[in-house]
Amino acid sequence: MKIRVGFGFDVHRLVQGRDLWLGGIKIPYDAGLLGHSDADVLLHAVCDALLGAAALGDIGYHFPPSDNSYKGIDSRILLERVATLVASEGWSIGNIDLVIIAQAPKMLPYIEAMKESIAAILGKEVRISIKATTTEHLGYTGRKEGIAAQ
């Protein structure tokens, strides 16, 4: 059995007038992430990690922001497509380990729903860990200018 490990990272700016989507769920907050899609940094990081582990490029290669068919797309659809692509190459997913980096909002109340959302796409047999941390008010995440995920 071959085992591969991938790493994904994404960050988007927080702006007024957008919904905040993380891990495939809508989180009540006074700002949302700016991006061509729904800007779900958590699912984008998962996509990049899976694509990287399978040596299949990155999310921007498969779903370029220059393609208007992806404008406003639900990132759960992108993750479904990535999972299908990875499986078509003969790979299976054993576990996903994620970190959300944000000063606000508090993520703990939403982590279980995020895990369920991701498991609904990747399968209940995939072990999913989601952790959240702040940067102690340092940098763009600490100033509440953006949210990052690994």
PDB file of C-alpha atoms in Angstrom:
ATOM      1  CA  MET A   1       0.000   0.000   0.000  1.00  0.00           C
ATOM      2  CA  LYS A   2       1.359   3.396  -0.989  1.00  0.00           C
ATOM      3  CA  ILE A   3       0.641   6.348   1.253  1.00  0.00           C
ATOM      4  CA  ARG A   4       0.884   9.929   0.092  1.00  0.00           C
ATOM      5  CA  VAL A   5       0.423  13.085   2.101  1.00  0.00           C
ATOM      6  CA  GLY A   6      -0.657  16.422   0.653  1.00  0.00           C
ATOM      7  CA  PHE A   7      -0.643  19.926   2.060  1.00  0.00           C
ATOM      8  CA  GLY A   8      -3.111  22.679   1.258  1.00  0.00           C
ATOM      9  CA  PHE A   9      -3.251  26.322   2.248  1.00  0.00           C
ATOM     10  CA  ASP A  10      -5.699  29.076   1.367  1.00  0.00           C
ATOM     11  CA  VAL A  11      -6.464  32.588   2.563  1.00  0.00           C
ATOM     12  CA  HIS A  12      -9.118  35.120   1.615  1.00  0.00           C
ATOM     13  CA  ARG A  13      -9.900  38.661   2.701  1.00  0.00           C
ATOM     14  CA  LEU A  14     -12.915  39.361   4.917  1.00  0.00           C
ATOM     15  CA  VAL A  15     -15.326  41.933   3.444  1.00  0.00           C
ATOM     16  CA  GLN A  16     -18.763  43.304   4.217  1.00  0.00           C
ATOM     17  CA  GLY A  17     -21.709  42.133   2.128  1.00  0.00           C
ATOM     18  CA  ARG A  18     -20.677  38.480   1.674  1.00  0.00           C
ATOM     19  CA  ASP A  19     -21.719  35.331   3.501  1.00  0.00           C
ATOM     20  CA  LEU A  20     -19.069  33.474   5.486  1.00  0.00           C
ATOM     21  CA  TRP A  21     -18.700  29.875   4.298  1.00  0.00           C
ATOM     22  CA  LEU A  22     -16.250  27.533   6.024  1.00  0.00           C
ATOM     23  CA  GLY A  23     -16.160  23.772   5.718  1.00  0.00           C
ATOM     24  CA  GLY A  24     -19.284  23.855   3.573  1.00  0.00           C
ATOM     25  CA  ILE A  25     -21.462  25.549   6.172  1.00  0.00           C
ATOM     26  CA  LYS A  26     -22.685  29.120   6.460  1.00  0.00           C
ATOM     27  CA  ILE A  27     -21.430  30.769   9.644  1.00  0.00           C
ATOM     28  CA  PRO A  28     -23.270  33.783  11.026  1.00  0.00           C
ATOM     29  CA  TYR A  29     -20.851  36.711  10.999  1.00  0.00           C
ATOM     30  CA  ASP A  30     -20.844  40.359   9.951  1.00  0.00           C
ATOM     31  CA  ALA A  31     -18.403  39.736   7.074  1.00  0.00           C
ATOM     32  CA  GLY A  32     -17.649  37.047   4.526  1.00  0.00           C
ATOM     33  CA  LEU A  33     -14.675  35.953   2.465  1.00  0.00           C
ATOM     34  CA  LEU A  34     -13.968  37.602  -0.875  1.00  0.00           C
ATOM     35  CA  GLY A  35     -13.252  35.305  -3.803  1.00  0.00           C
ATOM     36  CA  HIS A  36     -14.318  34.141  -7.245  1.00  0.00           C
ATOM     37  CA  SER A  37     -16.204  31.183  -5.732  1.00  0.00           C
ATOM     38  CA  ASP A  38     -17.846  31.196  -2.300  1.00  0.00           C
ATOM     39  CA  ALA A  39     -14.239  31.601  -0.993  1.00  0.00           C
ATOM     40  CA  ASP A  40     -14.475  28.700   1.483  1.00  0.00           C
ATOM     41  CA  VAL A  41     -10.807  28.627   2.514  1.00  0.00           C
ATOM     42  CA  LEU A  42     -11.209  25.379   4.446  1.00  0.00           C
ATOM     43  CA  LEU A  43     -12.565  23.399   1.500  1.00  0.00           C
ATOM     44  CA  HIS A  44     -10.041  25.032  -0.831  1.00  0.00           C
ATOM     45  CA  ALA A  45      -7.213  23.864   1.437  1.00  0.00           C
ATOM     46  CA  VAL A  46      -8.668  20.333   1.400  1.00  0.00           C
ATOM     47  CA  CYS A  47      -8.858  20.407  -2.409  1.00  0.00           C
ATOM     48  CA  ASP A  48      -5.237  21.519  -2.704  1.00  0.00           C
ATOM     49  CA  ALA A  49      -4.046  18.890  -0.224  1.00  0.00           C
ATOM     50  CA  LEU A  50      -5.835  16.085  -2.074  1.00  0.00           C
ATOM     51  CA  LEU A  51      -4.651  17.276  -5.480  1.00  0.00           C
ATOM     52  CA  GLY A  52      -1.109  17.652  -4.166  1.00  0.00           C
ATOM     53  CA  ALA A  53      -1.018  14.173  -2.637  1.00  0.00           C
ATOM     54  CA  ALA A  54      -2.102  12.713  -5.984  1.00  0.00           C
ATOM     55  CA  ALA A  55       0.325  14.992  -7.903  1.00  0.00           C
ATOM     56  CA  LEU A  56      -2.589  16.454  -9.882  1.00  0.00           C
ATOM     57  CA  GLY A  57      -1.813  20.162  -9.659  1.00  0.00           C
ATOM     58  CA  ASP A  58      -3.801  22.648  -7.623  1.00  0.00           C
ATOM     59  CA  ILE A  59      -7.265  24.107  -7.310  1.00  0.00           C
ATOM     60  CA  GLY A  60      -6.427  27.086  -9.538  1.00  0.00           C
ATOM     61  CA  TYR A  61      -5.347  24.764 -12.338  1.00  0.00           C
ATOM     62  CA  HIS A  62      -8.560  22.731 -12.253  1.00  0.00           C
ATOM     63  CA  PHE A  63     -10.961  25.593 -11.458  1.00  0.00           C
ATOM     64  CA  PRO A  64      -9.338  28.809 -12.728  1.00  0.00           C
ATOM     65  CA  PRO A  65     -10.783  32.120 -11.507  1.00  0.00           C
ATOM     66  CA  SER A  66     -10.691  33.298 -15.123  1.00  0.00           C
ATOM     67  CA  ASP A  67     -13.458  30.761 -15.914  1.00  0.00           C
ATOM     68  CA  ASN A  68     -16.820  32.405 -15.182  1.00  0.00           C
ATOM     69  CA  SER A  69     -18.512  29.022 -14.842  1.00  0.00           C
ATOM     70  CA  TYR A  70     -16.947  28.883 -11.353  1.00  0.00           C
ATOM     71  CA  LYS A  71     -18.082  32.364 -10.309  1.00  0.00           C
ATOM     72  CA  GLY A  72     -19.902  32.060  -6.994  1.00  0.00           C
ATOM     73  CA  ILE A  73     -19.721  28.244  -7.071  1.00  0.00           C
ATOM     74  CA  ASP A  74     -20.325  26.302  -3.887  1.00  0.00           C
ATOM     75  CA  SER A  75     -16.929  24.902  -2.861  1.00  0.00           C
ATOM     76  CA  ARG A  76     -18.590  21.619  -1.892  1.00  0.00           C
ATOM     77  CA  ILE A  77     -19.033  21.061  -5.630  1.00  0.00           C
ATOM     78  CA  LEU A  78     -15.329  21.709  -6.173  1.00  0.00           C
ATOM     79  CA  LEU A  79     -14.437  19.221  -3.421  1.00  0.00           C
ATOM     80  CA  GLU A  80     -16.762  16.602  -4.957  1.00  0.00           C
ATOM     81  CA  ARG A  81     -15.009  17.030  -8.311  1.00  0.00           C
ATOM     82  CA  VAL A  82     -11.566  16.808  -6.703  1.00  0.00           C
ATOM     83  CA  ALA A  83     -12.539  13.657  -4.781  1.00  0.00           C
ATOM     84  CA  THR A  84     -13.816  12.073  -7.999  1.00  0.00           C
ATOM     85  CA  LEU A  85     -10.604  12.991  -9.820  1.00  0.00           C
ATOM     86  CA  VAL A  86      -8.412  11.608  -7.036  1.00  0.00           C
ATOM     87  CA  ALA A  87     -10.433   8.374  -6.941  1.00  0.00           C
ATOM     88  CA  SER A  88     -10.220   8.042 -10.742  1.00  0.00           C
ATOM     89  CA  GLU A  89      -6.430   7.988 -10.345  1.00  0.00           C
ATOM     90  CA  GLY A  90      -6.730   5.027  -7.966  1.00  0.00           C
ATOM     91  CA  TRP A  91      -6.232   6.876  -4.689  1.00  0.00           C
ATOM     92  CA  SER A  92      -8.354   6.686  -1.552  1.00  0.00           C
ATOM     93  CA  ILE A  93      -8.544   9.191   1.274  1.00  0.00           C
ATOM     94  CA  GLY A  94      -7.784   8.011   4.796  1.00  0.00           C
ATOM     95  CA  ASN A  95      -7.801  11.179   6.844  1.00  0.00           C
ATOM     96  CA  ILE A  96      -7.898  14.970   6.631  1.00  0.00           C
ATOM     97  CA  ASP A  97      -6.260  17.158   9.294  1.00  0.00           C
ATOM     98  CA  LEU A  98      -7.251  20.835   9.104  1.00  0.00           C
ATOM     99  CA  VAL A  99      -6.500  24.098  10.889  1.00  0.00           C
ATOM    100  CA  ILE A 100      -8.556  27.287  10.596  1.00  0.00           C
ATOM    101  CA  ILE A 101      -6.626  30.461  11.418  1.00  0.00           C
ATOM    102  CA  ALA A 102      -8.966  33.285  12.414  1.00  0.00           C
ATOM    103  CA  GLN A 103      -9.267  35.824  15.202  1.00  0.00           C
ATOM    104  CA  ALA A 104     -13.045  35.820  14.801  1.00  0.00           C
ATOM    105  CA  PRO A 105     -15.618  34.412  14.732  1.00  0.00           C
ATOM    106  CA  LYS A 106     -15.141  31.648  17.255  1.00  0.00           C
ATOM    107  CA  MET A 107     -15.115  28.352  15.346  1.00  0.00           C
ATOM    108  CA  LEU A 108     -15.761  25.795  18.084  1.00  0.00           C
ATOM    109  CA  PRO A 109     -19.572  25.900  17.778  1.00  0.00           C
ATOM    110  CA  TYR A 110     -19.325  25.035  14.048  1.00  0.00           C
ATOM    111  CA  ILE A 111     -16.565  22.436  13.877  1.00  0.00           C
ATOM    112  CA  GLU A 112     -18.798  19.355  14.170  1.00  0.00           C
ATOM    113  CA  ALA A 113     -21.085  20.645  11.398  1.00  0.00           C
ATOM    114  CA  MET A 114     -18.014  21.302   9.215  1.00  0.00           C
ATOM    115  CA  LYS A 115     -16.784  17.754   9.805  1.00  0.00           C
ATOM    116  CA  GLU A 116     -20.195  16.356   8.880  1.00  0.00           C
ATOM    117  CA  SER A 117     -20.303  18.508   5.740  1.00  0.00           C
ATOM    118  CA  ILE A 118     -16.893  17.274   4.577  1.00  0.00           C
ATOM    119  CA  ALA A 119     -17.706  13.655   5.492  1.00  0.00           C
ATOM    120  CA  ALA A 120     -20.900  13.872   3.425  1.00  0.00           C
ATOM    121  CA  ILE A 121     -18.686  14.532   0.394  1.00  0.00           C
ATOM    122  CA  LEU A 122     -15.631  12.364   1.092  1.00  0.00           C
ATOM    123  CA  GLY A 123     -17.343   9.494   2.916  1.00  0.00           C
ATOM    124  CA  LYS A 124     -18.003   8.628   6.538  1.00  0.00           C
ATOM    125  CA  GLU A 125     -14.939   6.341   6.596  1.00  0.00           C
ATOM    126  CA  VAL A 126     -12.583   9.322   6.167  1.00  0.00           C
ATOM    127  CA  ARG A 127     -11.254  10.528   9.512  1.00  0.00           C
ATOM    128  CA  ILE A 128     -11.587  14.314   9.715  1.00  0.00           C
ATOM    129  CA  SER A 129      -9.942  16.556  12.279  1.00  0.00           C
ATOM    130  CA  ILE A 130     -10.600  20.298  12.359  1.00  0.00           C
ATOM    131  CA  LYS A 131      -8.850  22.615  14.758  1.00  0.00           C
ATOM    132  CA  ALA A 132      -9.043  26.385  15.052  1.00  0.00           C
ATOM    133  CA  THR A 133      -6.546  28.897  16.325  1.00  0.00           C
ATOM    134  CA  THR A 134      -6.011  32.628  16.490  1.00  0.00           C
ATOM    135  CA  THR A 135      -2.820  34.549  15.861  1.00  0.00           C
ATOM    136  CA  GLU A 136      -3.161  36.472  19.140  1.00  0.00           C
ATOM    137  CA  HIS A 137      -4.153  39.645  17.243  1.00  0.00           C
ATOM    138  CA  LEU A 138      -1.011  39.504  15.054  1.00  0.00           C
ATOM    139  CA  GLY A 139      -1.015  39.850  11.273  1.00  0.00           C
ATOM    140  CA  TYR A 140      -3.938  40.010   8.856  1.00  0.00           C
ATOM    141  CA  THR A 141      -5.881  37.242  10.602  1.00  0.00           C
ATOM    142  CA  GLY A 142      -5.291  38.868  13.985  1.00  0.00           C
ATOM    143  CA  ARG A 143      -6.585  42.197  12.652  1.00  0.00           C
ATOM    144  CA  LYS A 144      -9.691  40.343  11.351  1.00  0.00           C
ATOM    145  CA  GLU A 145      -8.789  41.227   7.759  1.00  0.00           C
ATOM    146  CA  GLY A 146      -8.885  37.633   6.548  1.00  0.00           C
ATOM    147  CA  ILE A 147      -9.155  33.948   7.391  1.00  0.00           C
ATOM    148  CA  ALA A 148      -6.649  31.258   6.458  1.00  0.00           C
ATOM    149  CA  ALA A 149      -6.782  27.469   6.494  1.00  0.00           C
ATOM    150  CA  GLN A 150      -4.264  24.673   6.246  1.00  0.00           C
TER     151      GLN A 150
END
